[in-house]
JSON list of C-alpha atoms in Angstrom, two decimals:
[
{"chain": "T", "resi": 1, "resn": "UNK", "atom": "CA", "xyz": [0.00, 0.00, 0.00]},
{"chain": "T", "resi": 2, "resn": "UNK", "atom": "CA", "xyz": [1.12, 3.51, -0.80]},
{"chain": "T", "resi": 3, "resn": "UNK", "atom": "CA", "xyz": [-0.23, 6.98, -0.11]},
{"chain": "T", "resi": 4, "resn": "UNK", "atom": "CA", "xyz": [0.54, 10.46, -0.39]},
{"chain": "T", "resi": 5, "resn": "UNK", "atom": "CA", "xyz": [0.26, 12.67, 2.37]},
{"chain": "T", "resi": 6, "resn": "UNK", "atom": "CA", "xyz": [0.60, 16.47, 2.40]},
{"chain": "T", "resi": 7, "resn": "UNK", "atom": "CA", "xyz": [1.63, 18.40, 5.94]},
{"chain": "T", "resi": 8, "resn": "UNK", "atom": "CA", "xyz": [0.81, 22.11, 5.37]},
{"chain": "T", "resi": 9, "resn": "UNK", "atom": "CA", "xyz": [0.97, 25.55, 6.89]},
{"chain": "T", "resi": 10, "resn": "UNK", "atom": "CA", "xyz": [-2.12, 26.63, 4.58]},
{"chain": "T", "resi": 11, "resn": "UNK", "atom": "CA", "xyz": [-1.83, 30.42, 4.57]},
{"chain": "T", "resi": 12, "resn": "UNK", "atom": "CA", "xyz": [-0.95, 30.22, 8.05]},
{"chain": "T", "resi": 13, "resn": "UNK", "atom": "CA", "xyz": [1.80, 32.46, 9.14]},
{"chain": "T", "resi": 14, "resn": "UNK", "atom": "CA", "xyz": [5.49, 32.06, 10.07]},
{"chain": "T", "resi": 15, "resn": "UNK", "atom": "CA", "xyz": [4.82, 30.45, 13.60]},
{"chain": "T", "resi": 16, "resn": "UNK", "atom": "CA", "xyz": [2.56, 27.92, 11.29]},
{"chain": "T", "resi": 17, "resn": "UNK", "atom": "CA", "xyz": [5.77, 27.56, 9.06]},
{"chain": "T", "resi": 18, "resn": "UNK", "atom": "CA", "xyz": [7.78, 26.35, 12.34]},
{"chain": "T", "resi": 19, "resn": "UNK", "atom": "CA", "xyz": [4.72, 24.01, 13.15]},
{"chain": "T", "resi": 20, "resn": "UNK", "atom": "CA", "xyz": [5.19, 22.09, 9.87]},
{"chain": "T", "resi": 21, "resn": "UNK", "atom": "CA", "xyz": [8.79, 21.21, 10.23]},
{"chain": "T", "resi": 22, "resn": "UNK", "atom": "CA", "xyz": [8.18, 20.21, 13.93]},
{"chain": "T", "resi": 23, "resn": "UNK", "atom": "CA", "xyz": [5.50, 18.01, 12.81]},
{"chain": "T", "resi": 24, "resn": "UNK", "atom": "CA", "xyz": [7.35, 16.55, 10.08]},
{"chain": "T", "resi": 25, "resn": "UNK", "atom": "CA", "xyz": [10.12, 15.28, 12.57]},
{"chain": "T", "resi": 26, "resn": "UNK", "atom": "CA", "xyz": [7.49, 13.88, 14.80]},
{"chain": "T", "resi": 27, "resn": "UNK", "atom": "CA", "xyz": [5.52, 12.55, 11.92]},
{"chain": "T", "resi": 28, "resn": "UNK", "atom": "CA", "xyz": [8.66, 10.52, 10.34]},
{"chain": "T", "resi": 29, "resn": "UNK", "atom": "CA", "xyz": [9.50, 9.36, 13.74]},
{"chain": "T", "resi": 30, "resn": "UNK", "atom": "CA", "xyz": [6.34, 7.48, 14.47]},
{"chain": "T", "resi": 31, "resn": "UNK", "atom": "CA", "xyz": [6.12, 6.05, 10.79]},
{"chain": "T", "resi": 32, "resn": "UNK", "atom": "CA", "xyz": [9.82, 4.62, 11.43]},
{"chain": "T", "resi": 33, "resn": "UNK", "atom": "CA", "xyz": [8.41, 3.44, 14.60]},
{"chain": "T", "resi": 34, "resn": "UNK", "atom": "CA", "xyz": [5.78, 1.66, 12.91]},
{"chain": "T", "resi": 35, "resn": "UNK", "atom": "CA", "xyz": [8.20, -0.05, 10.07]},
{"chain": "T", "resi": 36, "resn": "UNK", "atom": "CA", "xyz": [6.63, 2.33, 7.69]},
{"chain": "T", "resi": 37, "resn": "UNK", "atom": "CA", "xyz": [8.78, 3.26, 5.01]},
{"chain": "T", "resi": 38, "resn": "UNK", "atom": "CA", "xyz": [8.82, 7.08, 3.66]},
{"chain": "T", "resi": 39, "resn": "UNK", "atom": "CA", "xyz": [10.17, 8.98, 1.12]},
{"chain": "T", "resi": 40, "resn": "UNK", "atom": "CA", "xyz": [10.00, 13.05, 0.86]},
{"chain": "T", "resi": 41, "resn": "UNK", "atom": "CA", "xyz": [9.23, 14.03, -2.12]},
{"chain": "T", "resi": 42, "resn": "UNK", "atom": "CA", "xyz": [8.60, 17.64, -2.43]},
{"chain": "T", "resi": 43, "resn": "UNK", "atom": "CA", "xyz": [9.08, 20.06, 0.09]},
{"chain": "T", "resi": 44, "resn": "UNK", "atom": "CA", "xyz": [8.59, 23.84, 0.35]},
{"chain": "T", "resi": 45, "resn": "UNK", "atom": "CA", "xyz": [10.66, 25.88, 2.75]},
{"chain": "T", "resi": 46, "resn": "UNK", "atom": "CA", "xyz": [9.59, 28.49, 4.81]},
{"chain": "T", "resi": 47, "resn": "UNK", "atom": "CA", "xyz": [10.24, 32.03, 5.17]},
{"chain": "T", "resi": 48, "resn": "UNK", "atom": "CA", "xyz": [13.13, 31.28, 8.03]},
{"chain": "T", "resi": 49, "resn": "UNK", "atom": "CA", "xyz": [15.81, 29.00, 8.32]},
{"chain": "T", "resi": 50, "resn": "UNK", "atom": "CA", "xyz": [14.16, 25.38, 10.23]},
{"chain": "T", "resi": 51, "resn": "UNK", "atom": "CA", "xyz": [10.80, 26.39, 8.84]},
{"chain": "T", "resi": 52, "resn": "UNK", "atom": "CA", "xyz": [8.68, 24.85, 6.13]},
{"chain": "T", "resi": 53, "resn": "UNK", "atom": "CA", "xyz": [5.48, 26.01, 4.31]},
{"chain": "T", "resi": 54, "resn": "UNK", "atom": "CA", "xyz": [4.43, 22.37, 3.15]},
{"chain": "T", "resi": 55, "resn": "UNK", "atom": "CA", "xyz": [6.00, 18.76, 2.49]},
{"chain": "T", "resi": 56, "resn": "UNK", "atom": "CA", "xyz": [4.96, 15.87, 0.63]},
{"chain": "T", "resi": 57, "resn": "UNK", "atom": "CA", "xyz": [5.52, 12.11, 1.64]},
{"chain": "T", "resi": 58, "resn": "UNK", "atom": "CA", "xyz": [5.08, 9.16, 0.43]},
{"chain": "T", "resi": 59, "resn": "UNK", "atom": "CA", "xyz": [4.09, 6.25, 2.53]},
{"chain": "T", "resi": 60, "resn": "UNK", "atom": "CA", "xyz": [4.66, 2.40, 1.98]},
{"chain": "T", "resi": 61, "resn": "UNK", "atom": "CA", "xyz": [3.79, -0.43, 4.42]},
{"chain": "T", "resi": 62, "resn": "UNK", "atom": "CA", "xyz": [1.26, -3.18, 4.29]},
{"chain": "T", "resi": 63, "resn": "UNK", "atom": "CA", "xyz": [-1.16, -0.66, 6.19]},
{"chain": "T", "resi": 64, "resn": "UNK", "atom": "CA", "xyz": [-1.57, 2.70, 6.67]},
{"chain": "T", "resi": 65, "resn": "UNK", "atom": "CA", "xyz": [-5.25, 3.59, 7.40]},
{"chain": "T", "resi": 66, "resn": "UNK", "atom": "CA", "xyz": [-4.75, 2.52, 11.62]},
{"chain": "T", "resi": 67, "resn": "UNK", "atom": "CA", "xyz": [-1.56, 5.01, 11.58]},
{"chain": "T", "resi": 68, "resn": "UNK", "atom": "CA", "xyz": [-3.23, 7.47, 9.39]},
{"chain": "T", "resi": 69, "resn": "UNK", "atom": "CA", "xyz": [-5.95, 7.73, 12.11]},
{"chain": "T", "resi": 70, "resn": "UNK", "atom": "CA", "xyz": [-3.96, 9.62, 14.39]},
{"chain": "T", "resi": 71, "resn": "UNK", "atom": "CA", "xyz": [-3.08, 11.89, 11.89]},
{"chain": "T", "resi": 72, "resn": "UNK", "atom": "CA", "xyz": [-5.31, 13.62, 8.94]},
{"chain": "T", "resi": 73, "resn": "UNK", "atom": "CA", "xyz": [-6.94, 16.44, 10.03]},
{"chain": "T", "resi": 74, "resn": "UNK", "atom": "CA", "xyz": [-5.72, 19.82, 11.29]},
{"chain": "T", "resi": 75, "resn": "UNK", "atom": "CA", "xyz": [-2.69, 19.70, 14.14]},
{"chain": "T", "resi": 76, "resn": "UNK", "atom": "CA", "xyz": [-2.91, 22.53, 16.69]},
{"chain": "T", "resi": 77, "resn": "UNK", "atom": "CA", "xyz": [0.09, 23.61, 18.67]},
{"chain": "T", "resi": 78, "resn": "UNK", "atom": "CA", "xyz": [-0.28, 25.96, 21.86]},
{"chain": "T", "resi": 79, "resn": "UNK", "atom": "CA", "xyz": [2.32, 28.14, 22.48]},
{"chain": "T", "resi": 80, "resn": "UNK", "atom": "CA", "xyz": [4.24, 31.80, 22.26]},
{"chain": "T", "resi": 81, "resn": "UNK", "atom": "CA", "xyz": [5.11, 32.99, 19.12]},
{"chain": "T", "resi": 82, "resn": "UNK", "atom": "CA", "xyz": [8.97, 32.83, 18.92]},
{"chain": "T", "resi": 83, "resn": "UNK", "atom": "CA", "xyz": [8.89, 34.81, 15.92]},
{"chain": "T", "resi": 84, "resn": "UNK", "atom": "CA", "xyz": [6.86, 37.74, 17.41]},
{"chain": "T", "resi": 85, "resn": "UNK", "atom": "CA", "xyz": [6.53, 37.44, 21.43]},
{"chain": "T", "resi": 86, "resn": "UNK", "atom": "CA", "xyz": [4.43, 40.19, 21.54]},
{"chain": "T", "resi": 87, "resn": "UNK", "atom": "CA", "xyz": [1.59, 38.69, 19.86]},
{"chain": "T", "resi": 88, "resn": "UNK", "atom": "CA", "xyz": [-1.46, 37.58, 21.72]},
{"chain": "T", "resi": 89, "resn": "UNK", "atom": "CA", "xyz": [-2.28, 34.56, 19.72]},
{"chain": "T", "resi": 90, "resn": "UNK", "atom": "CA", "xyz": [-1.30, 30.97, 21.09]},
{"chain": "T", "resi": 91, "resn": "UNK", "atom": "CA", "xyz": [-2.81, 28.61, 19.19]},
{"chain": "T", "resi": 92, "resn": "UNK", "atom": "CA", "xyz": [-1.85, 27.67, 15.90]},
{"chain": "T", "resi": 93, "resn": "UNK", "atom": "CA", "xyz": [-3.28, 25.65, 12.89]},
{"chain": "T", "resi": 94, "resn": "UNK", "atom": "CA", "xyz": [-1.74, 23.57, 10.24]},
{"chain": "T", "resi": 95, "resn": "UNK", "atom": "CA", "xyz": [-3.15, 20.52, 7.96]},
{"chain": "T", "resi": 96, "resn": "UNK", "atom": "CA", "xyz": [-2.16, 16.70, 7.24]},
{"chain": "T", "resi": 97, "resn": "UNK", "atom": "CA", "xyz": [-3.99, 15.48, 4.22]},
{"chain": "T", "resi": 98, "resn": "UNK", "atom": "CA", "xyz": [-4.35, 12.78, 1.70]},
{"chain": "T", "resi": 99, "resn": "UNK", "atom": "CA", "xyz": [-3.93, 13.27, -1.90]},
{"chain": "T", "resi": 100, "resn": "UNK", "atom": "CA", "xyz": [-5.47, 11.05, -3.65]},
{"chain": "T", "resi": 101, "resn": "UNK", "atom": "CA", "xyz": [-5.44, 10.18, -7.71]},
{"chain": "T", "resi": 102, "resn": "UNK", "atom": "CA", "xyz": [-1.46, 10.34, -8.32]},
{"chain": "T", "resi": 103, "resn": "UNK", "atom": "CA", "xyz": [0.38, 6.97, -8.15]},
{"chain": "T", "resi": 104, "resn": "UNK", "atom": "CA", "xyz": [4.47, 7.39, -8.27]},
{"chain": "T", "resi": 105, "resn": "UNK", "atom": "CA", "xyz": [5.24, 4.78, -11.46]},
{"chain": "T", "resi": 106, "resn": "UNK", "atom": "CA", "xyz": [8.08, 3.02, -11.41]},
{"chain": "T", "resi": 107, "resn": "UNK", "atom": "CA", "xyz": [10.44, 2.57, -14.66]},
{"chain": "T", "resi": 108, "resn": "UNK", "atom": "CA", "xyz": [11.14, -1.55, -15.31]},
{"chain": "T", "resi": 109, "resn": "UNK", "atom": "CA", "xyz": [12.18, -1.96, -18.84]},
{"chain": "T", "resi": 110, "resn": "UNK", "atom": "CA", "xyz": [10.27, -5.19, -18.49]},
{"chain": "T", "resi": 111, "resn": "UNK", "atom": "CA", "xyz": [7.58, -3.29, -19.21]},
{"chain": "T", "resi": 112, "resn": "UNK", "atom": "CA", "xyz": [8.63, -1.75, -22.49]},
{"chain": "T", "resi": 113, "resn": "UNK", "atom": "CA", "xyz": [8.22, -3.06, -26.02]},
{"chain": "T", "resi": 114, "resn": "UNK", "atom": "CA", "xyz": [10.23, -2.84, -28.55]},
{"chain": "T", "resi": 115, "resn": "UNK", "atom": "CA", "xyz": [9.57, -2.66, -32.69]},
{"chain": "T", "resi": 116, "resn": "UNK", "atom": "CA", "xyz": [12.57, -2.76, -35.18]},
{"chain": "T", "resi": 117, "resn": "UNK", "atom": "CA", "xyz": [12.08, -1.02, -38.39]},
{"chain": "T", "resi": 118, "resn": "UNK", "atom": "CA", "xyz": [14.97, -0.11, -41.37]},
{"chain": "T", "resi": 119, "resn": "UNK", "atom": "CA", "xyz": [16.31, 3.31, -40.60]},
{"chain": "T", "resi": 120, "resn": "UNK", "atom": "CA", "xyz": [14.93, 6.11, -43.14]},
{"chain": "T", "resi": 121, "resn": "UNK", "atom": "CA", "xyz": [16.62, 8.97, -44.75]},
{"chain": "T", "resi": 122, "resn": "UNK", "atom": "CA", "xyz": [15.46, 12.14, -46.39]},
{"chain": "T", "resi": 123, "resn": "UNK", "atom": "CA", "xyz": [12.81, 11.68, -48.82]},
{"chain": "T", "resi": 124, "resn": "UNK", "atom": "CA", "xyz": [11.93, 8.29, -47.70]},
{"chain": "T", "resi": 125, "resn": "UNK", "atom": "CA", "xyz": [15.44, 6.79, -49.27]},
{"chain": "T", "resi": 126, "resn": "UNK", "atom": "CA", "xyz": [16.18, 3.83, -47.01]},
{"chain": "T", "resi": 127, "resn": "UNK", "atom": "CA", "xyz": [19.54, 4.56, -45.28]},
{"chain": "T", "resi": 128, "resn": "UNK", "atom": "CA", "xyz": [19.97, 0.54, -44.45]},
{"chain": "T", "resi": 129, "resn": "UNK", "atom": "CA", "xyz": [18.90, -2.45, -45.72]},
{"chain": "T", "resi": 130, "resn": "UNK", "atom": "CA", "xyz": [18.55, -4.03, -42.65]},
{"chain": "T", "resi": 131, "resn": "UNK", "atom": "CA", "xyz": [16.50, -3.61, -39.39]},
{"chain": "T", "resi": 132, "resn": "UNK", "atom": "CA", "xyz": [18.20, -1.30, -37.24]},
{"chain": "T", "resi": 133, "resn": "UNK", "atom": "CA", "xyz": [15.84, 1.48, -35.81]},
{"chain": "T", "resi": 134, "resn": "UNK", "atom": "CA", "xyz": [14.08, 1.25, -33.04]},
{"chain": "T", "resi": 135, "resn": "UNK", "atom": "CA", "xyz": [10.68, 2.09, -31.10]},
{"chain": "T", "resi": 136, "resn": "UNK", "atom": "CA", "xyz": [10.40, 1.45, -27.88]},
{"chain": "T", "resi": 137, "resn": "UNK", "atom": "CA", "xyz": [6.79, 1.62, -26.12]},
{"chain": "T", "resi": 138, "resn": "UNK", "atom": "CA", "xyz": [6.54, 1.69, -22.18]},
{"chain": "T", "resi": 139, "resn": "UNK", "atom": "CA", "xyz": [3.62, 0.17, -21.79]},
{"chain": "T", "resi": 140, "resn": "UNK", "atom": "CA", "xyz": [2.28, 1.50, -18.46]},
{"chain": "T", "resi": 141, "resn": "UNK", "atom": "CA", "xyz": [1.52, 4.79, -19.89]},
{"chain": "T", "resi": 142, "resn": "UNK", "atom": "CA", "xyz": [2.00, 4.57, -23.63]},
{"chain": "T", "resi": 143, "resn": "UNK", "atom": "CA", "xyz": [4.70, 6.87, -23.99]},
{"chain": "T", "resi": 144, "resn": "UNK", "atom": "CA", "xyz": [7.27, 5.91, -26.93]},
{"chain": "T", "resi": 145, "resn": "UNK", "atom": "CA", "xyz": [10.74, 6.98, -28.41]},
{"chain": "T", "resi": 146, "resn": "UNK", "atom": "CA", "xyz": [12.01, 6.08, -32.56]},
{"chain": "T", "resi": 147, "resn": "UNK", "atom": "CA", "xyz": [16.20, 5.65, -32.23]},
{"chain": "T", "resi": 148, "resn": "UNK", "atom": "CA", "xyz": [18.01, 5.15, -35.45]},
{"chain": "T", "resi": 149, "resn": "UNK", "atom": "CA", "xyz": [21.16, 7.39, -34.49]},
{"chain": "T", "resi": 150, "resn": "UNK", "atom": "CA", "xyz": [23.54, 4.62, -35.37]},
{"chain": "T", "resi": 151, "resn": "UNK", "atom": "CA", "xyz": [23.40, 1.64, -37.71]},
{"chain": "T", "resi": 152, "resn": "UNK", "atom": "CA", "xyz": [23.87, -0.86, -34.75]},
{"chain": "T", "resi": 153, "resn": "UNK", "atom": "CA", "xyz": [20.22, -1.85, -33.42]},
{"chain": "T", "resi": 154, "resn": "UNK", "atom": "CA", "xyz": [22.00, -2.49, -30.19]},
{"chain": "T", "resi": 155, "resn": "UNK", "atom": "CA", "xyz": [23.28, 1.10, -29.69]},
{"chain": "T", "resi": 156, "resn": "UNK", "atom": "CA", "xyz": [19.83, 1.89, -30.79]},
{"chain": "T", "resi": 157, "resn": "UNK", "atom": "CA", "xyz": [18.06, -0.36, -28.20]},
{"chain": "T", "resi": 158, "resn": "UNK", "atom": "CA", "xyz": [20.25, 1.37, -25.40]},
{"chain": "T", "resi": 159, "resn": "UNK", "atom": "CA", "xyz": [19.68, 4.86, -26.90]},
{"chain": "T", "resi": 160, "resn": "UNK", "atom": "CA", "xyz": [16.04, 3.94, -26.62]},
{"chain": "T", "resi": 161, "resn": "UNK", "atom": "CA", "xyz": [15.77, 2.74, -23.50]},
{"chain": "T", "resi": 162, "resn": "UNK", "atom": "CA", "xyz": [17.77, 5.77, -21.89]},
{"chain": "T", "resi": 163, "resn": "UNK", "atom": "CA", "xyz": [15.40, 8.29, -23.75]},
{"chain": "T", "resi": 164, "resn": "UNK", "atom": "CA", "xyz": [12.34, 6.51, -22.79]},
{"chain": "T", "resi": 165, "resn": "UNK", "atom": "CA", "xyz": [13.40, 6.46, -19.16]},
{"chain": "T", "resi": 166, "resn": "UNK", "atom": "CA", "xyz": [13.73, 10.09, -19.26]},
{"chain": "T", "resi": 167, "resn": "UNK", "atom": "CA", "xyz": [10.45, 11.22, -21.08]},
{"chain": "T", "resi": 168, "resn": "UNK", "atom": "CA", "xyz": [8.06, 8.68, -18.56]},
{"chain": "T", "resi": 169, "resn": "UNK", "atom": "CA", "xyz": [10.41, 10.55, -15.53]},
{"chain": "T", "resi": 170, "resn": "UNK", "atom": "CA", "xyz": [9.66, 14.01, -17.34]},
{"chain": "T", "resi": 171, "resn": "UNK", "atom": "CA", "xyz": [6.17, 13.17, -17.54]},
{"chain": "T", "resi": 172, "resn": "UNK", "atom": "CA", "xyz": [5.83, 11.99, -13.62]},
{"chain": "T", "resi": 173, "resn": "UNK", "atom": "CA", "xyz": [7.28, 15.24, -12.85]},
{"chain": "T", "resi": 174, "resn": "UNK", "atom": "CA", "xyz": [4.85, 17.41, -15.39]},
{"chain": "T", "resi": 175, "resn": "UNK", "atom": "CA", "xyz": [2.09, 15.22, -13.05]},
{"chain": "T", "resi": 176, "resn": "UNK", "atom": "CA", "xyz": [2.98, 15.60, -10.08]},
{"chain": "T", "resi": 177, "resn": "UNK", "atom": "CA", "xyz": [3.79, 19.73, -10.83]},
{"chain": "T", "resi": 178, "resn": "UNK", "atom": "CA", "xyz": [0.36, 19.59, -11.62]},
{"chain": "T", "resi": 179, "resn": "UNK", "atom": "CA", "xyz": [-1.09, 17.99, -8.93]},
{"chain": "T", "resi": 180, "resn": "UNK", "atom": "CA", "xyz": [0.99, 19.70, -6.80]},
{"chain": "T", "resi": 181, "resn": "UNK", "atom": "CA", "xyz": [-0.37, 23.03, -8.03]},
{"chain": "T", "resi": 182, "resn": "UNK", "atom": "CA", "xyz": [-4.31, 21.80, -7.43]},
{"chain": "T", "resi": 183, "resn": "UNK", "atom": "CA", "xyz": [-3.04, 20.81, -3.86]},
{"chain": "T", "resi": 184, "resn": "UNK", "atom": "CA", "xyz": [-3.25, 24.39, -2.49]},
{"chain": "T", "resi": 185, "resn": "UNK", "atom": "CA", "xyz": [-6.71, 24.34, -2.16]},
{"chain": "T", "resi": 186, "resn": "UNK", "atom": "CA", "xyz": [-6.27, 22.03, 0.60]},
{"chain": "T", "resi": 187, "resn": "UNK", "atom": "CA", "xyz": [-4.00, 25.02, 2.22]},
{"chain": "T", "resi": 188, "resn": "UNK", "atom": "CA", "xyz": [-7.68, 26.97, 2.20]},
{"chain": "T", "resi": 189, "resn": "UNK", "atom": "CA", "xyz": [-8.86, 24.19, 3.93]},
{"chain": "T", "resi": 190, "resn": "UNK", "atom": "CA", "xyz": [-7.43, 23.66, 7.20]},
{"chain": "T", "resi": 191, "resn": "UNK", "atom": "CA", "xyz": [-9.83, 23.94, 9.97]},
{"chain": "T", "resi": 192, "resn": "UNK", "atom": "CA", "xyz": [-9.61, 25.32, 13.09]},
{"chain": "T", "resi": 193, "resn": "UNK", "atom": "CA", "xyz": [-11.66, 22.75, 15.27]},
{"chain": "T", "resi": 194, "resn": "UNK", "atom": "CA", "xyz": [-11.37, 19.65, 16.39]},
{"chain": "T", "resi": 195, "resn": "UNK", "atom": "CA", "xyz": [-7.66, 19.41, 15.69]},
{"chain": "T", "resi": 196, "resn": "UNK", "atom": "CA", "xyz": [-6.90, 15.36, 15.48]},
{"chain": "T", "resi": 197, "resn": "UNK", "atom": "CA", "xyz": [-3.59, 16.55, 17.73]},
{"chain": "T", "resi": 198, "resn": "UNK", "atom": "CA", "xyz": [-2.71, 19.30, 20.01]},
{"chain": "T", "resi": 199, "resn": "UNK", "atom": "CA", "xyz": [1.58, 19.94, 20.76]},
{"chain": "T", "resi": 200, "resn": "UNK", "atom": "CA", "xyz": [2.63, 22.45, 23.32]},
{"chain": "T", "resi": 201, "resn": "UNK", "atom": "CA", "xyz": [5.59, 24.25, 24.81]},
{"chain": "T", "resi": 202, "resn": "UNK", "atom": "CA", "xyz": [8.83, 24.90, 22.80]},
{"chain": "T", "resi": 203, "resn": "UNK", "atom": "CA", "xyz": [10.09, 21.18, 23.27]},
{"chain": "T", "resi": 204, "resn": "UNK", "atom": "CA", "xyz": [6.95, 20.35, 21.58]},
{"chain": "T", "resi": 205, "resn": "UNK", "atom": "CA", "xyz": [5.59, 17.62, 23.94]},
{"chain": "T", "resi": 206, "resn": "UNK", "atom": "CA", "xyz": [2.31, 16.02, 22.95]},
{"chain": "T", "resi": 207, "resn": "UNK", "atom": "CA", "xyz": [-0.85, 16.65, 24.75]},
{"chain": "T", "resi": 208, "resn": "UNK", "atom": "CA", "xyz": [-2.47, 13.68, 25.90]},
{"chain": "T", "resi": 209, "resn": "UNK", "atom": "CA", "xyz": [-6.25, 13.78, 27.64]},
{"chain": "T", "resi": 210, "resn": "UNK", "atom": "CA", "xyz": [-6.07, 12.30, 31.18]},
{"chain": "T", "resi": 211, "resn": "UNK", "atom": "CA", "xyz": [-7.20, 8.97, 31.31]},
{"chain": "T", "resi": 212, "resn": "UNK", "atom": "CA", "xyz": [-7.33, 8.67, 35.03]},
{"chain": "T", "resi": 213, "resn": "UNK", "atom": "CA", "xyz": [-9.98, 9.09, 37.70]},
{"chain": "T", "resi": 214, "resn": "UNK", "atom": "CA", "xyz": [-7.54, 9.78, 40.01]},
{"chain": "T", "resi": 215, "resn": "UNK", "atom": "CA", "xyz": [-8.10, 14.01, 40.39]},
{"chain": "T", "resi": 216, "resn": "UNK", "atom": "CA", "xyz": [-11.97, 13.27, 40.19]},
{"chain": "T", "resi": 217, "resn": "UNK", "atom": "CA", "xyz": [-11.40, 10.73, 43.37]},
{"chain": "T", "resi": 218, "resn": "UNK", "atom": "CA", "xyz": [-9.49, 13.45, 45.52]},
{"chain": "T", "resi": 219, "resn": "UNK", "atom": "CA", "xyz": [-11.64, 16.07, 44.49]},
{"chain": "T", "resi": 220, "resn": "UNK", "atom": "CA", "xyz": [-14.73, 13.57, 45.95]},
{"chain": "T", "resi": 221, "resn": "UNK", "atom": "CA", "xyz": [-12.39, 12.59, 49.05]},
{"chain": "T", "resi": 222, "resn": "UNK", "atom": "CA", "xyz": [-11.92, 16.36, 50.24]},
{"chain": "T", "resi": 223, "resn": "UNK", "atom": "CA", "xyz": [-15.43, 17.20, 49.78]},
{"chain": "T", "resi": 224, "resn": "UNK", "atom": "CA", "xyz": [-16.77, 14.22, 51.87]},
{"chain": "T", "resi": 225, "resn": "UNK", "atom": "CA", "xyz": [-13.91, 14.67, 54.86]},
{"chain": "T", "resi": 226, "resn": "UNK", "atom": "CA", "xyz": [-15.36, 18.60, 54.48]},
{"chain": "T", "resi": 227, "resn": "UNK", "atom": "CA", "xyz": [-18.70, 16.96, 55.05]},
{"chain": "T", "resi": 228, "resn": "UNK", "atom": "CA", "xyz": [-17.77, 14.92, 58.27]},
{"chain": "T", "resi": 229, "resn": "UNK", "atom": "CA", "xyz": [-15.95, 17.73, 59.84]}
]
């Protein structure tokens, strides 16, 4: 299994920016912890040095969706601006999202097929008598190259191969500048409420919801020796 996932600032200010990257670190960490494989594939730096406005991972492991959980939605961290310490606001907002519809493809020239034709000239004048050009077809996504550079359908082959490689790379890139570009409107999108995480403090320490009884108790125990007295 493989997703894409998106951790952005939105149009959140610098202190956002500084959010990201924290999250990223933390983010990584758990998925390493989890034997989930990443990759970073396109990141946008911030405004400051250690600050980013967005990054883009990839994700591989058997499953995601249970570590994912914890996760997609907006992240919230409380704290004091350390970029402006006068300002009043202490809660800040960024976004962890899916992108769906974009699948990384990986080259194998196993998957490419390959035509041998005689080698033209100008005018249509056959240049050999023999088969040496080449077409090579990657299959996957239909792209294809014609090679008759030299007169050894080898050579061709290779040149073939090489400039096939490059045009289904140039045209993952193309895609995923493209889908990159639609992304932003998820930077619109992240909401204020019901953050799926809440960070605090400069060291960034997680906020966890008490799980314990144990204040309620003492709270009960003072008001019934109060009640005795």
């Amino acid at each position: 299994m493989e997703k894409l996932i998106q951790i952005t600032s939105g149009r959140g200010p610098l202190e956002c920016q500084w959010v990201v990257a924290k999250v990223l670190k933390v983010f990584l960490e758990e998925a390493k912890n989890n034997n989930i494989d990443y990759e970073i594939i396109h990141r946008e730096n911030g405004d400051e040095n250690l600050t980013l406005k967005s990054v883009t991972i990839i994700l591989k492991a058997k499953d995601l969706n249970e570590f994912l959980k914890t996760w997609l939605g907006s992240i919230c961290w409380t704290g004091k601006s350390a970029f402006r310490k006068l300002h009043k606001r202490s809660n800040w907002f960024i976004g962890v999202f899916e992108l769906e519809g974009l699948e990384k493809i990986n080259f194998n020239e196993k998957d490419i097929q390959f035509q041998t034709t005689r080698s033209q000239g100008s005018g249509g004048q056959n240049v050999n008598k023999v088969n040496t050009a080449v077409r090579a077809t990657h299959l996957p996504t239909g792209q294809s190259v014609f090679v008759q550079d030299t007169r050894s359908q080898l050579e061709n082959k290779k040149l073939s191969i090489r400039r096939l490689k490059e045009k289904v790379l140039e045209r993952n890139i193309i895609h995923l500048q493209k889908r990159m570009q639609e992304t932003w409107n998820n930077h619109l999108q992240v909401q204020r409420g019901s953050p799926i995480r809440t960070f605090s403090g400069t060291d960034f320490k997680k906020n966890y919801q008490e799980k314990s009884f144990k204040k309620q108790r003492n709270v009960l125990k003072n008001e019934l020796k109060k009640l005795q007295k």
